[in-house]
Amino acid sequence: MSLAQITEKIKNDARKEADGILSKAKEQAESITRKAGEECDEIQSGFDARFDAERPEIFRRREIVATLDAAKMDLRAKRNLIEDVYRAALEKLASLGKDDYLAFCGRLLDEAVRAKDEKVAVGKNEKYLDDSWLDSYNAAHGTTLAMSDRKPDIAGGFILMRGRTSVDCSWDMLVKVLKEKQEADVVKRLFPRE
């Protein structure tokens, strides 16, 4: 055999061996790809089955959260409506005509006076309760009440003070007390079906 023939035979053997190795590699790659595809399908199937099993629970939870959110919004709206009722009561007190305002404050003062020499503090923007009103009250009731220099931040009414004690007859306090005592009744009237 000549050198050229030996070289050609070596090349042919090398090609056959390379083709065999390549063929095995392709088979292995196809096998790995097929197995990976099967594993992906199994994983996807597992996720799908798990999602299908959990879907009702997910929707149930979403429904619960939505129901709670709706209930919170409903409660907030009701709370706002109740607050509007008490704001309206405060506005009604503030808008009383002079005679009704003074008569109401006189009745409040009748209930609040104990020592007959207390001081009466009225708000900065008080338009009816003044020294002349208090003088008329003193003359009619035999008291020696005096106006205080103190001007509390109240919407109307007064605060009766003697020493360290005081009786808050401001509109704000009256509405607050009214709210504490009658809120349940207001709720029943505003929302009778609940």
Short mmCIF file of C-alpha atoms in Angstrom, two decimals:
data_model
loop_
_atom_site.label_atom_id
_atom_site.label_comp_id
_atom_site.label_asym_id
_atom_site.label_seq_id
_atom_site.Cartn_x
_atom_site.Cartn_y
_atom_site.Cartn_z
CA MET A 1 0.00 0.00 0.00
CA SER A 2 1.20 3.37 -0.86
CA LEU A 3 1.47 6.33 1.41
CA ALA A 4 -1.42 8.04 -0.34
CA GLN A 5 -3.65 5.03 0.15
CA ILE A 6 -2.74 4.78 3.85
CA THR A 7 -3.49 8.49 4.31
CA GLU A 8 -6.80 8.09 2.50
CA LYS A 9 -7.71 5.08 4.63
CA ILE A 10 -6.87 7.01 7.83
CA LYS A 11 -9.03 9.93 6.63
CA ASN A 12 -11.93 7.61 5.80
CA ASP A 13 -11.66 5.84 9.15
CA ALA A 14 -11.51 9.20 10.92
CA ARG A 15 -14.61 10.39 8.98
CA LYS A 16 -16.51 7.22 9.87
CA GLU A 17 -15.52 7.53 13.50
CA ALA A 18 -16.43 11.27 13.52
CA ASP A 19 -19.78 10.50 11.82
CA GLY A 20 -20.44 7.81 14.45
CA ILE A 21 -19.57 10.18 17.29
CA LEU A 22 -21.74 12.91 15.73
CA SER A 23 -24.62 10.49 15.25
CA LYS A 24 -24.40 9.35 18.91
CA ALA A 25 -24.19 12.99 20.06
CA LYS A 26 -27.28 13.87 18.02
CA GLU A 27 -29.14 10.89 19.46
CA GLN A 28 -28.10 11.90 22.99
CA ALA A 29 -29.10 15.54 22.33
CA GLU A 30 -32.49 14.40 20.98
CA SER A 31 -32.94 12.11 23.97
CA ILE A 32 -32.03 14.92 26.42
CA THR A 33 -34.33 17.35 24.59
CA ARG A 34 -37.18 14.82 24.60
CA LYS A 35 -36.69 14.11 28.34
CA ALA A 36 -36.50 17.84 29.11
CA GLY A 37 -39.70 18.40 27.11
CA GLU A 38 -41.43 15.59 29.00
CA GLU A 39 -40.24 17.04 32.33
CA CYS A 40 -41.46 20.52 31.28
CA ASP A 41 -44.81 19.02 30.31
CA GLU A 42 -45.01 17.23 33.68
CA ILE A 43 -44.12 20.43 35.55
CA GLN A 44 -46.63 22.45 33.49
CA SER A 45 -49.25 19.78 34.04
CA GLY A 46 -48.52 19.87 37.79
CA PHE A 47 -48.84 23.67 37.83
CA ASP A 48 -52.07 23.49 35.83
CA ALA A 49 -53.50 20.83 38.14
CA ARG A 50 -52.46 22.82 41.21
CA PHE A 51 -53.91 26.02 39.77
CA ASP A 52 -57.14 24.22 38.86
CA ALA A 53 -57.31 22.87 42.41
CA GLU A 54 -56.53 26.27 43.98
CA ARG A 55 -58.61 28.39 41.58
CA PRO A 56 -61.83 28.14 43.62
CA GLU A 57 -59.94 29.10 46.79
CA ILE A 58 -58.27 32.02 45.03
CA PHE A 59 -61.64 33.28 43.78
CA ARG A 60 -63.22 32.69 47.19
CA ARG A 61 -60.49 34.76 48.85
CA ARG A 62 -60.86 37.51 46.27
CA GLU A 63 -64.60 37.52 46.87
CA ILE A 64 -64.06 37.74 50.64
CA VAL A 65 -61.65 40.67 50.22
CA ALA A 66 -64.06 42.41 47.82
CA THR A 67 -66.94 41.86 50.25
CA LEU A 68 -64.88 43.26 53.12
CA ASP A 69 -63.86 46.27 51.03
CA ALA A 70 -67.49 46.90 50.09
CA ALA A 71 -68.54 46.57 53.74
CA LYS A 72 -65.82 49.04 54.78
CA MET A 73 -66.98 51.51 52.14
CA ASP A 74 -70.59 51.06 53.25
CA LEU A 75 -69.64 51.56 56.89
CA ARG A 76 -67.58 54.66 56.02
CA ALA A 77 -70.53 56.11 54.08
CA LYS A 78 -72.87 55.42 57.00
CA ARG A 79 -70.38 56.93 59.45
CA ASN A 80 -70.16 60.05 57.27
CA LEU A 81 -73.94 60.28 57.13
CA ILE A 82 -74.19 60.02 60.91
CA GLU A 83 -71.50 62.71 61.29
CA ASP A 84 -73.51 64.88 58.85
CA VAL A 85 -76.53 64.56 61.15
CA TYR A 86 -74.54 65.87 64.12
CA ARG A 87 -72.90 68.61 62.02
CA ALA A 88 -76.40 69.67 60.94
CA ALA A 89 -77.49 69.73 64.61
CA LEU A 90 -74.50 71.96 65.42
CA GLU A 91 -75.36 74.26 62.50
CA LYS A 92 -78.99 74.40 63.61
CA LEU A 93 -77.93 75.47 67.11
CA ALA A 94 -75.60 78.10 65.65
CA SER A 95 -78.35 79.46 63.39
CA LEU A 96 -80.99 79.90 66.10
CA GLY A 97 -82.65 83.30 66.09
CA LYS A 98 -81.57 85.72 68.84
CA ASP A 99 -84.60 85.20 71.09
CA ASP A 100 -84.48 81.38 70.83
CA TYR A 101 -80.70 81.42 71.29
CA LEU A 102 -80.87 83.57 74.44
CA ALA A 103 -83.81 81.59 75.87
CA PHE A 104 -81.98 78.29 75.29
CA CYS A 105 -78.77 79.63 76.87
CA GLY A 106 -80.85 80.92 79.81
CA ARG A 107 -82.28 77.43 80.39
CA LEU A 108 -78.79 75.94 80.15
CA LEU A 109 -77.51 78.51 82.65
CA ASP A 110 -80.41 77.69 85.01
CA GLU A 111 -79.28 74.03 85.00
CA ALA A 112 -75.56 74.78 85.30
CA VAL A 113 -75.39 77.50 88.00
CA ARG A 114 -74.57 76.19 91.47
CA ALA A 115 -72.84 78.90 93.49
CA LYS A 116 -74.47 81.91 91.79
CA ASP A 117 -71.12 83.73 91.45
CA GLU A 118 -69.49 81.81 88.60
CA LYS A 119 -67.85 83.29 85.51
CA VAL A 120 -69.29 82.79 82.03
CA ALA A 121 -66.84 82.27 79.16
CA VAL A 122 -68.18 82.73 75.64
CA GLY A 123 -66.51 82.08 72.29
CA LYS A 124 -64.53 84.66 70.34
CA ASN A 125 -67.28 85.01 67.75
CA GLU A 126 -70.25 85.03 70.16
CA LYS A 127 -72.90 87.43 68.84
CA TYR A 128 -75.69 87.32 71.45
CA LEU A 129 -74.27 86.42 74.87
CA ASP A 130 -72.83 89.64 76.26
CA ASP A 131 -72.67 91.71 79.46
CA SER A 132 -76.18 93.12 79.03
CA TRP A 133 -77.67 89.63 78.61
CA LEU A 134 -75.79 88.44 81.71
CA ASP A 135 -76.92 91.51 83.70
CA SER A 136 -80.54 90.74 82.76
CA TYR A 137 -80.06 87.12 83.82
CA ASN A 138 -78.48 88.17 87.15
CA ALA A 139 -81.35 90.57 87.87
CA ALA A 140 -83.98 87.94 87.09
CA HIS A 141 -82.32 85.12 89.06
CA GLY A 142 -80.58 86.86 91.97
CA THR A 143 -77.11 85.76 90.85
CA THR A 144 -73.79 87.62 90.52
CA LEU A 145 -72.43 85.91 87.44
CA ALA A 146 -69.70 87.76 85.51
CA MET A 147 -68.29 87.51 82.02
CA SER A 148 -64.87 85.91 81.87
CA ASP A 149 -62.00 87.43 79.91
CA ARG A 150 -61.27 83.95 78.64
CA LYS A 151 -62.53 83.35 75.09
CA PRO A 152 -62.55 79.59 74.39
CA ASP A 153 -62.68 78.21 70.87
CA ILE A 154 -66.33 77.13 70.84
CA ALA A 155 -69.01 77.39 68.15
CA GLY A 156 -71.64 78.80 70.49
CA GLY A 157 -73.08 78.50 73.97
CA PHE A 158 -70.83 79.08 76.99
CA ILE A 159 -68.60 77.53 79.62
CA LEU A 160 -69.52 78.24 83.24
CA MET A 161 -66.44 78.39 85.51
CA ARG A 162 -65.81 78.57 89.22
CA GLY A 163 -62.28 78.04 90.42
CA ARG A 164 -60.93 74.87 88.84
CA THR A 165 -64.31 73.46 87.95
CA SER A 166 -66.26 74.24 84.83
CA VAL A 167 -69.49 73.19 83.19
CA ASP A 168 -69.19 73.06 79.41
CA CYS A 169 -72.46 74.19 77.83
CA SER A 170 -70.94 74.86 74.43
CA TRP A 171 -72.73 73.68 71.34
CA ASP A 172 -69.81 71.34 70.61
CA MET A 173 -70.15 69.64 74.01
CA LEU A 174 -73.95 69.48 73.84
CA VAL A 175 -73.81 67.76 70.45
CA LYS A 176 -71.07 65.41 71.70
CA VAL A 177 -73.18 64.40 74.73
CA LEU A 178 -76.24 64.05 72.52
CA LYS A 179 -74.23 61.85 70.17
CA GLU A 180 -73.06 59.58 73.00
CA LYS A 181 -76.59 59.19 74.34
CA GLN A 182 -78.59 58.90 71.14
CA GLU A 183 -76.29 57.60 68.40
CA ALA A 184 -77.93 54.16 68.47
CA ASP A 185 -81.35 55.78 67.96
CA VAL A 186 -80.01 57.93 65.12
CA VAL A 187 -78.57 54.83 63.45
CA LYS A 188 -81.94 53.04 63.75
CA ARG A 189 -83.72 56.00 62.20
CA LEU A 190 -81.23 56.46 59.39
CA PHE A 191 -80.90 52.74 58.59
CA PRO A 192 -84.15 51.09 59.73
CA ARG A 193 -83.69 47.80 57.82
CA GLU A 194 -80.34 46.91 59.32
#
